[in-house]
Coordinates of C-alpha atoms and ligand atoms in Angstrom, one line a residue:
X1215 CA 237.2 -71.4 -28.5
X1216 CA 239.6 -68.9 -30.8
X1217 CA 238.1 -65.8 -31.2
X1218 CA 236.9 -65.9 -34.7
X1219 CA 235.3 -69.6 -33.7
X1220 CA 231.8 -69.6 -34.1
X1221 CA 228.9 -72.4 -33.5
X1222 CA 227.4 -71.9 -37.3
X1223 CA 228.8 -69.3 -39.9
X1224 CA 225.6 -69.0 -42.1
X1225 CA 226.4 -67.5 -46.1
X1226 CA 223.9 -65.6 -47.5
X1227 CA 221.2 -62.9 -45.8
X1228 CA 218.2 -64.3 -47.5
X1229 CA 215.0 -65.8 -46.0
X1230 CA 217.3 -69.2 -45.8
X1231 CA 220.3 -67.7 -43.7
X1232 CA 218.2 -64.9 -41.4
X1233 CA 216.0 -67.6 -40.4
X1234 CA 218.9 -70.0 -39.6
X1235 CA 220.5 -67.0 -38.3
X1236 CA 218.2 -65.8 -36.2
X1237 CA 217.1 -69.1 -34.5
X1238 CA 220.7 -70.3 -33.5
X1239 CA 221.5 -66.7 -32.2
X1240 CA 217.9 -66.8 -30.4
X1241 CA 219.1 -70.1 -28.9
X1242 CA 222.7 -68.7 -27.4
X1243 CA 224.7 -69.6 -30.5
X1244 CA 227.4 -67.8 -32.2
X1245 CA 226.4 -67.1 -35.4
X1246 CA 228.0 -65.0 -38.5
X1247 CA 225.8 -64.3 -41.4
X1248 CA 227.7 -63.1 -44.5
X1249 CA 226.0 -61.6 -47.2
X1250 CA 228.0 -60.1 -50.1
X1251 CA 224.9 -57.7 -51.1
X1252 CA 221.7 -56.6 -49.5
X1253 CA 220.1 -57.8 -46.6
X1254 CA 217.1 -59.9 -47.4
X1255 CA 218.2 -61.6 -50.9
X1256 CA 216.0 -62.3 -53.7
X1257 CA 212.4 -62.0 -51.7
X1258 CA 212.4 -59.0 -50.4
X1259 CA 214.9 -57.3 -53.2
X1260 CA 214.4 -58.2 -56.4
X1261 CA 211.4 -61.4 -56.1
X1262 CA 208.1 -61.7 -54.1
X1263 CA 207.8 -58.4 -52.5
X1264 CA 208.6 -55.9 -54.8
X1265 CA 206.2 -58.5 -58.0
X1266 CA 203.5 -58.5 -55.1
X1267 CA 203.6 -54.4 -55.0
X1268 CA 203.2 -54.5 -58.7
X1269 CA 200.4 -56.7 -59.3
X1270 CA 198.7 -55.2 -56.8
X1271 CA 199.0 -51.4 -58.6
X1272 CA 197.6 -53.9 -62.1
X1273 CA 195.0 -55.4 -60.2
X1274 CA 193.4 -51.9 -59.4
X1275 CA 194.5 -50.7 -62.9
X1276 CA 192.1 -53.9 -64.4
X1277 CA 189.5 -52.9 -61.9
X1278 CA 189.2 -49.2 -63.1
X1279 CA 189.1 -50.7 -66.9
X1280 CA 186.5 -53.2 -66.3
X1281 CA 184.4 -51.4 -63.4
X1282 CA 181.6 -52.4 -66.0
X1283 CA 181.6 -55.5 -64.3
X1284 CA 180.3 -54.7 -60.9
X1285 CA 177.6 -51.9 -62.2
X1286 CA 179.8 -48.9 -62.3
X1287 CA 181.8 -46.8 -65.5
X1288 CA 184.4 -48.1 -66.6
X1289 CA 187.1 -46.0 -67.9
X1290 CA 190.7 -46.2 -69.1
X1291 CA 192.9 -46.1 -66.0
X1292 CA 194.6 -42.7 -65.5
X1293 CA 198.1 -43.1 -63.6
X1294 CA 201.7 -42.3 -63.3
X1295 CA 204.1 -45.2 -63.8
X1296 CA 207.0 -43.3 -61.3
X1297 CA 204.0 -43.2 -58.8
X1298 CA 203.1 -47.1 -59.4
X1299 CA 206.8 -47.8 -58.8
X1300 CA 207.4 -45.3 -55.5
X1301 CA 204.2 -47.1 -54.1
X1302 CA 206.1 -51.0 -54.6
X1303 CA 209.7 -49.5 -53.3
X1304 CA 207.9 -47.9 -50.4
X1305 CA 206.3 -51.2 -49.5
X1306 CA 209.2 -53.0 -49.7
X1307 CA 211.0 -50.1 -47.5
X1308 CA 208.2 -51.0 -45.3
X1309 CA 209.0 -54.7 -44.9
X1310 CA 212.7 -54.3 -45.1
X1311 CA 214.0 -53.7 -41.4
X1312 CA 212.5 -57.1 -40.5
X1313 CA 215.7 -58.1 -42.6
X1314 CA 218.2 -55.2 -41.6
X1315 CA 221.6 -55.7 -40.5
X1316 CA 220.5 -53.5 -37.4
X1317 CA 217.9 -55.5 -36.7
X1318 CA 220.3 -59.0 -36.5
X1319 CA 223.0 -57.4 -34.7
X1320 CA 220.6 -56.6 -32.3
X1321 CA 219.7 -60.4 -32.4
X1322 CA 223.2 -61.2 -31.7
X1323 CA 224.3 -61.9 -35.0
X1324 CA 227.6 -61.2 -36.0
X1325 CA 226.9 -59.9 -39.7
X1326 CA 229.4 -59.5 -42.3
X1327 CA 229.6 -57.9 -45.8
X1328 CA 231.1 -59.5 -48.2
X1329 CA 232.4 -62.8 -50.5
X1330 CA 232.1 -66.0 -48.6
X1331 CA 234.2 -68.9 -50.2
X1332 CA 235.5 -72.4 -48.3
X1333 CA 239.1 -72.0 -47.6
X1334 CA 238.8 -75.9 -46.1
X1335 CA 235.8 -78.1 -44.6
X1336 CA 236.3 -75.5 -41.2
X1337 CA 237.1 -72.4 -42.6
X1338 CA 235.1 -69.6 -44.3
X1339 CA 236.6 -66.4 -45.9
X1340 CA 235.4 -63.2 -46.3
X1341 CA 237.1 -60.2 -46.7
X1342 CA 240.5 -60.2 -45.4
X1343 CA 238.8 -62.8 -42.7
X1344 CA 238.9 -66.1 -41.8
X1345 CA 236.0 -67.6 -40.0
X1346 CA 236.1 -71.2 -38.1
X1347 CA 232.5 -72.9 -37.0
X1348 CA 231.4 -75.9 -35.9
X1349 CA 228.8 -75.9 -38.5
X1350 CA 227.8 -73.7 -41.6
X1351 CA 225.2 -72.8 -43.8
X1352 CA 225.1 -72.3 -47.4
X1353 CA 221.8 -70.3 -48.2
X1354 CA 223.1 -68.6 -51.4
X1355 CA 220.3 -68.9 -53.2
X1356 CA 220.2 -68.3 -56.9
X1357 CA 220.3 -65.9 -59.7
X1358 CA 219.0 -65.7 -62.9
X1359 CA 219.8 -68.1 -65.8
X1360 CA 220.3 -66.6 -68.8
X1361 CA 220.0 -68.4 -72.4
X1362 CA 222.2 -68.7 -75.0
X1363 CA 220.9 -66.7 -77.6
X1364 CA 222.8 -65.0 -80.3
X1365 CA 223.2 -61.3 -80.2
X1366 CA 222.0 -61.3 -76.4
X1367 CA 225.1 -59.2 -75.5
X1368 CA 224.9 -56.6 -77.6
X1369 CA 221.3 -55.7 -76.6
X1370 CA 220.0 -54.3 -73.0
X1371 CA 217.6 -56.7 -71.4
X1372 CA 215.8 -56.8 -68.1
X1373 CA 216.0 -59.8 -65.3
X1374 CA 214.1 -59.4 -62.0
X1375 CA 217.3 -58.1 -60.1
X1376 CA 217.0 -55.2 -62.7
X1377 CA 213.4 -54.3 -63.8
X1378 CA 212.1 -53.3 -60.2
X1379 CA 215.1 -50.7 -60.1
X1380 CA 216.2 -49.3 -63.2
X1381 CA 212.8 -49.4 -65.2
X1382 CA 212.3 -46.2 -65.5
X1383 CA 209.2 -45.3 -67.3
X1384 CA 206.8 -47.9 -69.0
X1385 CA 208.1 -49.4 -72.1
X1386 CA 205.9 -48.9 -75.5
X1387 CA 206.2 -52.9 -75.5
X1388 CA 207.6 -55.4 -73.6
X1389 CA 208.5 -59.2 -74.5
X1390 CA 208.6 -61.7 -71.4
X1391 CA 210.7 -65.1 -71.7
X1392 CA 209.7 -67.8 -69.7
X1393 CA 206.2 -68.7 -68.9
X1394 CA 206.8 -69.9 -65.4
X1395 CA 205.3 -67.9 -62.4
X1396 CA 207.6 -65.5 -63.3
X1397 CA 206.9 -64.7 -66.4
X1398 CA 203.6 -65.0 -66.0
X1399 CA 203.2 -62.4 -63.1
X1400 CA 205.1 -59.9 -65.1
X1401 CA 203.4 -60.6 -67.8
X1402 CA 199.6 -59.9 -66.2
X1403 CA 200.9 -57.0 -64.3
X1404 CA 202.3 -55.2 -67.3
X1405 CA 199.8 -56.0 -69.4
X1406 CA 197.4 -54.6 -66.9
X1407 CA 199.3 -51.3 -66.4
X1408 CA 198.6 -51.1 -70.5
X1409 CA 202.0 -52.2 -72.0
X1410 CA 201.4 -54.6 -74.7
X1411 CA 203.5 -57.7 -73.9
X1412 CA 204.1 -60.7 -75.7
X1413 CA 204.6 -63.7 -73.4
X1414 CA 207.5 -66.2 -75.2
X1415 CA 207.6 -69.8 -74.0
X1416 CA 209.6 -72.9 -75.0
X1417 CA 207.4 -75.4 -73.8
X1418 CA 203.8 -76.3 -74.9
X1419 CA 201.9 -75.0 -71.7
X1420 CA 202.3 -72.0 -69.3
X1421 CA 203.3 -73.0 -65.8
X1422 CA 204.1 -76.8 -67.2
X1423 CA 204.2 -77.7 -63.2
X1424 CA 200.2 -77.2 -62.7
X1425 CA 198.0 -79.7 -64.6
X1426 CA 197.0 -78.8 -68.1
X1427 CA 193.5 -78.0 -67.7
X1428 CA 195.5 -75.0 -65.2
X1429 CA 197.8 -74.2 -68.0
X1430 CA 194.9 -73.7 -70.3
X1431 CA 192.9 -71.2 -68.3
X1432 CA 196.0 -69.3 -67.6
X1433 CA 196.6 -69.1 -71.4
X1434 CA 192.8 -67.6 -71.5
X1435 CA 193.6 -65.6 -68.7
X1436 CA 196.3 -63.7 -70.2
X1437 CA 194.9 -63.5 -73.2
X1438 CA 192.0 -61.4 -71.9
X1439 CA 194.4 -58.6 -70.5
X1440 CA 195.9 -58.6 -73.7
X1441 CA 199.0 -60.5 -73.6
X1442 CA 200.1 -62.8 -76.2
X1443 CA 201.5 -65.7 -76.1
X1444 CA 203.8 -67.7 -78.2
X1445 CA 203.8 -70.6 -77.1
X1446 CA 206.9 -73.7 -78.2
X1447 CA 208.8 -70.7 -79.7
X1448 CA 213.0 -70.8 -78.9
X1449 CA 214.6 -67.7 -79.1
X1450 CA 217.2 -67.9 -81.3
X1451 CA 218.9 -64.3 -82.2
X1452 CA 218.4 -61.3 -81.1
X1453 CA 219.4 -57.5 -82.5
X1454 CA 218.6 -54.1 -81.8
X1455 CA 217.2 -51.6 -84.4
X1456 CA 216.2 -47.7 -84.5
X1457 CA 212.6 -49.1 -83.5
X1458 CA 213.9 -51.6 -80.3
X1459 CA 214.9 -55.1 -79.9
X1460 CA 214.0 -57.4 -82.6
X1461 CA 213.9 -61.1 -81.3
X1462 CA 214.6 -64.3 -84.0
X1463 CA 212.1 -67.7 -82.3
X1464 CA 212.1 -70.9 -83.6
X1465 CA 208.6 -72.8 -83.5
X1466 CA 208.5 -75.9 -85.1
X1467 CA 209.7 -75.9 -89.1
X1468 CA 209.1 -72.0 -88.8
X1469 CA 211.1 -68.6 -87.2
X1470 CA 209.3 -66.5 -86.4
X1471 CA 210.2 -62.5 -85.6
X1472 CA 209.1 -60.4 -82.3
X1473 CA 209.8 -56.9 -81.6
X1474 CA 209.5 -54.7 -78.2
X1475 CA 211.3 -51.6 -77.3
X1476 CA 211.8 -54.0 -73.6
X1477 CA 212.9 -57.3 -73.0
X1478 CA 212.5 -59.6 -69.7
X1479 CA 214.4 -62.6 -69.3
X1480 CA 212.5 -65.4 -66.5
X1481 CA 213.6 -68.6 -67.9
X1482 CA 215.1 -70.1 -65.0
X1483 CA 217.1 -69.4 -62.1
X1484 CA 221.1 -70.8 -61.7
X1485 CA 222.2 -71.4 -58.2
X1486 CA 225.2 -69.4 -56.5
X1487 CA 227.8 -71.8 -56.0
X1488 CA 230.5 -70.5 -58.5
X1489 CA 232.5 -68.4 -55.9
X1490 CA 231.9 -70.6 -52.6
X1491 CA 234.7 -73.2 -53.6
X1492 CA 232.9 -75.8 -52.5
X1493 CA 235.6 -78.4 -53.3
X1494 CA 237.7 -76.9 -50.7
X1495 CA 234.9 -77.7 -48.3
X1496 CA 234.6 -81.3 -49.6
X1497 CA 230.9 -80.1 -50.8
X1498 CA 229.3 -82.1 -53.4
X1499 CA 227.4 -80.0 -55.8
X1500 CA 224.1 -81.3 -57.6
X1501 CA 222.3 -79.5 -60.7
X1502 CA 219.7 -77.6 -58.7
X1503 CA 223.2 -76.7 -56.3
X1504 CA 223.9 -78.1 -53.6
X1505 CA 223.1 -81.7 -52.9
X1506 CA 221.5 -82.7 -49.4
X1507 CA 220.2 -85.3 -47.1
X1508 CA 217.0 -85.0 -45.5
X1509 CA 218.5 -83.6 -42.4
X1510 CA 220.0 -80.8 -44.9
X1511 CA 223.1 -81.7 -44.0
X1512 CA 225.8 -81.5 -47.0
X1513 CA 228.6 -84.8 -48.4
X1514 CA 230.2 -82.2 -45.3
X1515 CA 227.7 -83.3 -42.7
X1516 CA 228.7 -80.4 -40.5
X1517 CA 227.7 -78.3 -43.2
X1518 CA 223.9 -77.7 -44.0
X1519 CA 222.4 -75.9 -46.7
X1520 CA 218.8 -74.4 -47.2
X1521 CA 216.5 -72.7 -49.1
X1522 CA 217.0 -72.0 -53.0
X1523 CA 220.8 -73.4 -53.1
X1524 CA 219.3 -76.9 -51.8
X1525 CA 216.1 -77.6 -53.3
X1526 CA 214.3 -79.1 -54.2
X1527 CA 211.6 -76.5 -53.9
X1528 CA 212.1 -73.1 -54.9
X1529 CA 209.6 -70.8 -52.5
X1530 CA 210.5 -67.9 -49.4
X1531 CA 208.5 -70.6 -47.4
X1532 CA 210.3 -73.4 -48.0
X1533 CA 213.3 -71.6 -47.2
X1534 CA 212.0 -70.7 -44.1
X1535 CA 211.0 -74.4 -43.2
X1536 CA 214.6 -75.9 -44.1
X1537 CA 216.1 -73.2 -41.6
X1538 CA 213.9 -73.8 -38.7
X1539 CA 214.9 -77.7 -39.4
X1540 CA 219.1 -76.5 -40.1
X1541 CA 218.4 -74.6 -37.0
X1542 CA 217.6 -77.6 -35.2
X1543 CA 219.5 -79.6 -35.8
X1544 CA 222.8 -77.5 -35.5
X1545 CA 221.5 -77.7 -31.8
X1546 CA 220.7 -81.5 -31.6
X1547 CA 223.9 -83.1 -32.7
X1548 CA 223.1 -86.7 -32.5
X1549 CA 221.6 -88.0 -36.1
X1550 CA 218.4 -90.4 -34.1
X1551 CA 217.1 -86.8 -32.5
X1552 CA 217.4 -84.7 -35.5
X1553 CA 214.8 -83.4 -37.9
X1554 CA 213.8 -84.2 -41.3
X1555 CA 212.6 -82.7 -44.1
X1556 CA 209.2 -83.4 -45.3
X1557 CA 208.1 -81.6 -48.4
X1558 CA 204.6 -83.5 -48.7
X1559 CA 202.1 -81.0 -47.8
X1560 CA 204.7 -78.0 -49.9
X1561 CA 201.8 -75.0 -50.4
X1562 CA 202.6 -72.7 -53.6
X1563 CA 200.6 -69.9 -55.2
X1564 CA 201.7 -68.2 -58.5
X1565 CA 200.0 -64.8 -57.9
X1566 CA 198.1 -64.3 -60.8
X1567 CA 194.1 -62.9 -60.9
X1568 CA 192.6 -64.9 -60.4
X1569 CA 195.7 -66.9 -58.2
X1570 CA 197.0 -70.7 -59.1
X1571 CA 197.3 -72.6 -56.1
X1572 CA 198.7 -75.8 -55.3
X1573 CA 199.5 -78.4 -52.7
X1574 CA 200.5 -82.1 -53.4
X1575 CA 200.0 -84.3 -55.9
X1576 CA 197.9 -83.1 -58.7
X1577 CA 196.2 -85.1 -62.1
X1578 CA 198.6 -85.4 -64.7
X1579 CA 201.1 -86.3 -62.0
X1580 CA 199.3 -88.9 -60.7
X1581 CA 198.3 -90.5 -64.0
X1582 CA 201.9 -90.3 -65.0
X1583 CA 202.5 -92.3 -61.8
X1584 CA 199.3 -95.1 -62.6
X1585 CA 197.9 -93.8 -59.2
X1586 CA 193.8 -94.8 -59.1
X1587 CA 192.2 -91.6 -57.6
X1588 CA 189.4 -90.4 -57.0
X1589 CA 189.2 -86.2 -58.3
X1590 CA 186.8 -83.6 -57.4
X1591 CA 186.0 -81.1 -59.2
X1592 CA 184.5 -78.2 -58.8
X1593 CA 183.6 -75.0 -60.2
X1594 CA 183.3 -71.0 -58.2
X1595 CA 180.9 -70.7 -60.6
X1596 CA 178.9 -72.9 -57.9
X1597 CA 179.5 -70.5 -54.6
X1598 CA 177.4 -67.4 -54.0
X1599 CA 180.4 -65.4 -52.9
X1600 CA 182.2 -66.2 -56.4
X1601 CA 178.9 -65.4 -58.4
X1602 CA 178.2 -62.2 -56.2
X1603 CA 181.9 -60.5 -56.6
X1604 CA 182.4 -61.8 -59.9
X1605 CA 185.2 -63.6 -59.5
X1606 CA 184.0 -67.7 -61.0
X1607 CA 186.4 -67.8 -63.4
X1608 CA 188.6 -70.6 -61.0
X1609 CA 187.4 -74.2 -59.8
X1610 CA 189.3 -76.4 -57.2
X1611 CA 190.5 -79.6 -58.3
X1612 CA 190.9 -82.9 -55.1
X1613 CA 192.3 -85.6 -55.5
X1614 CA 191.7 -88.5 -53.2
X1615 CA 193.2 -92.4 -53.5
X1616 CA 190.5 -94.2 -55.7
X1617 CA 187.4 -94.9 -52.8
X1618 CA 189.2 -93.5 -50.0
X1619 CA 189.0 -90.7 -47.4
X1620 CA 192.2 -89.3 -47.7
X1621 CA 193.5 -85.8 -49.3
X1622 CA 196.3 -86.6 -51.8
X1623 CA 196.7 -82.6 -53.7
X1624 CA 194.6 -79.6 -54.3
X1625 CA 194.7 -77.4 -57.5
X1626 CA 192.5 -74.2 -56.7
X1627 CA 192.9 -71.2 -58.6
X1628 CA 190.6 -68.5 -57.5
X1629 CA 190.7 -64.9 -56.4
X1630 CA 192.7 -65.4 -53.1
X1631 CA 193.5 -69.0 -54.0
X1632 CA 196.9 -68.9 -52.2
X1633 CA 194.6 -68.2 -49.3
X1634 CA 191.6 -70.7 -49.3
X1635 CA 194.6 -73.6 -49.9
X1636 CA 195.7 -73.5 -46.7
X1637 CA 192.2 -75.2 -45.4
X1638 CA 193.3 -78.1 -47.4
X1639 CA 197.1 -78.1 -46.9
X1640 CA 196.0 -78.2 -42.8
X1641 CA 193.6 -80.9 -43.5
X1642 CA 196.6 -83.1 -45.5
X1643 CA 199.2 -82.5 -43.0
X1644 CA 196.7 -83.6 -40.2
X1645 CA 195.6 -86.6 -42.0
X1646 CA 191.9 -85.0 -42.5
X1647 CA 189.8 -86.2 -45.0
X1648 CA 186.8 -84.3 -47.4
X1649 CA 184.2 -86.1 -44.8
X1650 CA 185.3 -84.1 -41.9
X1651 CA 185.5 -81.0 -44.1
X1652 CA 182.2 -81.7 -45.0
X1653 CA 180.7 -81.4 -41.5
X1654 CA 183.0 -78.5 -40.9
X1655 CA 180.5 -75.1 -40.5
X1656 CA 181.7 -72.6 -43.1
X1657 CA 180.6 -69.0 -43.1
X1658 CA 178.2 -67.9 -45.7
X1659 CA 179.3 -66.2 -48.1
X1660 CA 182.1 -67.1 -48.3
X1661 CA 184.6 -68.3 -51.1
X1662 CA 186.1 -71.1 -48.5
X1663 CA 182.4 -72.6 -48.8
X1664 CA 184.2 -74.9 -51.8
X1665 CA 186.0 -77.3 -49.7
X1666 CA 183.2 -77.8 -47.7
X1667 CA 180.8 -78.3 -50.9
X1668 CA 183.7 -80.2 -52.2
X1669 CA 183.4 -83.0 -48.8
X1670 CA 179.9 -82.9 -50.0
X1671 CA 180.4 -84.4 -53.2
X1672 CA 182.9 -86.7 -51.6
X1673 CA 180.0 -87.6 -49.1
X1674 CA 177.4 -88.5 -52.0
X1675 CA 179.7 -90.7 -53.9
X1676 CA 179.8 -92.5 -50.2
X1677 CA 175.8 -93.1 -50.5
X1678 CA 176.2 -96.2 -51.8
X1679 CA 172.8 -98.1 -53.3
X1680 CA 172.0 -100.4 -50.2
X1681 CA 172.2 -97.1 -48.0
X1682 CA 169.9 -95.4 -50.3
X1683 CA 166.8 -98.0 -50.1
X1684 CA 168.0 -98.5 -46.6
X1685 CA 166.8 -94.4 -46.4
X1686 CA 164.2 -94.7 -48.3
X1687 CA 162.3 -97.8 -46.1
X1688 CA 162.9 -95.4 -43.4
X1689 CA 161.2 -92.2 -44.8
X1690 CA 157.9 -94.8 -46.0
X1691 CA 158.0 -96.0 -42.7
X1692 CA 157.8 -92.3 -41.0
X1693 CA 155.2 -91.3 -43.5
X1694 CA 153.0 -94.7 -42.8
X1695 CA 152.8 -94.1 -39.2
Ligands
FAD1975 C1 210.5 -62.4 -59.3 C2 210.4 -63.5 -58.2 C3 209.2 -63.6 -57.5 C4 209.1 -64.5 -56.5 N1 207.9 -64.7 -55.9 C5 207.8 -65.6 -54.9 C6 206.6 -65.7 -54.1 O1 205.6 -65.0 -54.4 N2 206.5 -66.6 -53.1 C7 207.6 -67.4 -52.8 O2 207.4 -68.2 -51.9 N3 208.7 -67.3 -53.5 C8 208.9 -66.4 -54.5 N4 210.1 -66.3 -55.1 C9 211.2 -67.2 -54.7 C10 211.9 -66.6 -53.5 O3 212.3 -65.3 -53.7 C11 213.0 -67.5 -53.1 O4 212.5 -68.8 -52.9 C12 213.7 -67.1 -51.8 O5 214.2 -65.8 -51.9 C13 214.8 -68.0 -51.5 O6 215.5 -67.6 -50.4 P1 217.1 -68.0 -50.1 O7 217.4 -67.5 -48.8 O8 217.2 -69.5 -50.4 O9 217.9 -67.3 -51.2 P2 218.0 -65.7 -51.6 O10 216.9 -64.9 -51.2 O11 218.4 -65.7 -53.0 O12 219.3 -65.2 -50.7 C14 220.6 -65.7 -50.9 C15 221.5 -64.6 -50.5 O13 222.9 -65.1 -50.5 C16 223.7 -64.1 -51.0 N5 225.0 -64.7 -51.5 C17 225.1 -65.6 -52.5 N6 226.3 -66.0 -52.6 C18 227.0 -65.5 -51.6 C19 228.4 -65.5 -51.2 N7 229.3 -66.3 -51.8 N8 228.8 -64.8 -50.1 C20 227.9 -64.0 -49.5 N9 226.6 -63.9 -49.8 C21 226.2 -64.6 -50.9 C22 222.9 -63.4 -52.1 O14 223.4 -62.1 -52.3 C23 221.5 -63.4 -51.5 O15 221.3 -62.2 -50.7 C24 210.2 -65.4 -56.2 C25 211.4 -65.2 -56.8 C26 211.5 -64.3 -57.8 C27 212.8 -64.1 -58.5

């Protein structure tokens, strides 16, 4: 083996590659990990961790303004936006030598800064190096996608590699496009933090990938801390003016005309391929990015690629999945013994308050796809725990094959709905049904008491009529004797 011969050469230092990374160096591979900007990539920078901070400063901003609600005075929340932001980079701070160079040198990784592209199918370059591996990894992940809209060039606009960073003090208005979880967060936490936002969406619904009945609370969610939302509206033109950004939509027959003094673009993310010359590598590129098999393996089946880059999910743990699997089978070379993919039992949460929580299949997928089920409803309007903090604004939503024992999805959206999923994403992946959830003891009070009531209206739609007079003989017997 030449000196700069590795086992995997893994681009990109985001939840994708430091996993992979990580696992093959924890194994007694040699592993490079390039990453052309900071340790940690979209999650920990500029996504999840620093949006998490935030929300959490709004949701104790909404709490102070509606302390009404749980018997105490409310008042206007009193706070310093520098301080709110110090508080999110010092969390992140906090989380960030989990992903520090130091910390995967220490690992035995070999990290690099820098530029990867494919000079060939073997050989990486970065820098004024040239890298050879059996195997690599593309975990680029992806960037922002920003529309075409007229004028957009001549005005200063936020994305969420920006706004955590350079916003420096809170903007007399702000106007969010995109209503995916994106927008949406930002939208709630600014909102909250007493910015008036308006939320701008081309499509019909909010978070189009949760069924509409979801889509419509969110809408009603939002709309009580004060955002508004426009909802089929295409931006069109944009232009800045003594007073702040004035932005040109298109809804229907009419244009309509926003104005904020901020603007924050969400409306989609593009994948970083451009500079990787994949077609040196023999790479086949896909929409999404970069097209795999189940096995993640590339067209270049020596070369893998996971997390955003590949698809088809979009999530830090889904990233973290396809790595332990790249991982795997980097080790394992022979095709029969390698691992799979499996994205059936895919948890997701958009972090909302209360939060919007999926796994599986849910309604309006399942009528597209003329499946019969069976769906179970629910409201937290029906558990003590719910009714006693206040928090029933969210039901849980289970769908089941028509007359069958079997968890297909769960919608749940609740206050720590990302949390109570996971009851029913273990249950799915273990082939448990709502009749063994029903007989499962839950702690009272508690807000997981909803998938066991939910097994209990699964059990009475079992009680069929003969088993009913069946019970009843029995109880006229007991009493005759
Ligand atoms: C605002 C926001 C909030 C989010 N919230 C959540 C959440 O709550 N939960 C959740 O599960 N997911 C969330 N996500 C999604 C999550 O951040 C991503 O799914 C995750 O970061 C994907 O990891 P990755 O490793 O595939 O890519 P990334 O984290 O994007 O890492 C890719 C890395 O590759 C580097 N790179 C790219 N090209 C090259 C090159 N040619 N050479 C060298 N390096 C290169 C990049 O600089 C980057 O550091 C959020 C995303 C955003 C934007």
């Amino acid at each position: 083996m030449s000196a700069e011969r590795y086992n995997a050469v893994v681009i990109g230092a985001g939840t994708a590659g430091l996993v992979t990374a990580a696992a093959t160096a924890g194994l007694g591979g040699r592993v490079a990990l390039i990453e052309r900007r900071q340790m940690g990539g979209d999650c920990l920078n500029f996504g999840c961790v620093p949006s998490k901070a935030l929300l959490a400063s709004a949701r104790a901003a909404h709490h102070i303004r509606h302390a009404d609600r749980w018997g105490l005075e409310a008042s206007e929340p009193s706070f310093s936006f520098g301080r709110v932001m110090d508080r999110m980079r010092a969390r992140r701070a906090q989380i960030a030598p989990h992903d520090s160079q130091e910390r995967f040198e220490k690992l035995g990784v070999e990290v690099l800064r820098g530029d990867a592209s494919f000079l060939s199918p073997h050989e990486v370059r970065v820098e004024n190096r040239t890298l050879r591996a059996a195997n690599f990894v593309i975990a680029t992940g992806t960037r922002p996608a920003i529309p075409e809209i007229d004028g957009l060039d001549s005005v200063s606009y936020f994305t969420n590699e920006t706004i955590f960073d350079e916003l420096s003090g809170l903007p007399k208005s702000l106007l969010i496009l995109g209503g995916g979880p994106i927008g949406c967060e930002m939208a709630q936490a600014f909102a909250r933090l007493g910015v008036p936002v308006t939320l701008a969406h081309r499509g019909a619904r909010l978070l189009p990938k949760e069924d509409s009945d979801a889509s419509v609370l969110v809408e009603r969610i939002l709309a009580a801390d004060g955002v508004s939302c426009l909802l089929t509206a295409t931006a069109r033109q944009v232009r800045a003016d003594s007073d702040g950004i004035v932005m040109t939509f298109r809804q229907g027959e009419k244009n309509l005309e926003r104005r904020a003094a901020a603007i924050l673009i969400a409306t989609g993310r593009t994948p970083n391929t451009d500079t990787l010359n994949l077609q040196a590598a023999g790479v086949r590129s896909a929409e999404h990015g970069v097209a795999v098999n189940a096995r993640l393996q590339t067209s270049q089946p020596h070369i893998f690629a996971a997390g955003d880059v590949a698809g088809p999910f979009r999530f830090t743990h889904v990233a973290d999945y396809q790595a332990r699997i790249v991982a795997r089978n980097i080790l394992v070379p022979f095709a029969f013994l390698q691992s799979k993919a499996d994205y059936s039992t895919v948890p997701w949460c958009t972090y909302l308050d209360p939060e919007i929580a999926r796994v599986g299949l849910n309604e309006d997928a399942a009528r597209e796809q003329g499946l019969a089920c069976d769906v179970y409803r629910l409201p937290f309007a029906e558990v003590d725990r719910a009714i006693v903090e206040d928090e029933t604004q969210g039901f849980v939503k289970v769908l089941t094959p028509r007359g069958k024992d079997r968890i297909l999805g769960v919608t749940l959206i609740a206050a720590h709905g990302g949390d109570l999923l996971h009851e029913f994403a273990l249950a799915m992946r273990c082939g448990i049904g709502l009749s063994r959830i029903s007989s499962v003891i839950h702690a009272y009070p508690t807000f997981a008491e909803i998938a066991r009531k939910t097994g209990d209206a699964f059990q009475k739609t079992r009680l069929t009529p003969f088993a009913k007079s069946l019970f009843r003989a029995l109880y006229e017997r007991a009493r005759r004797e």
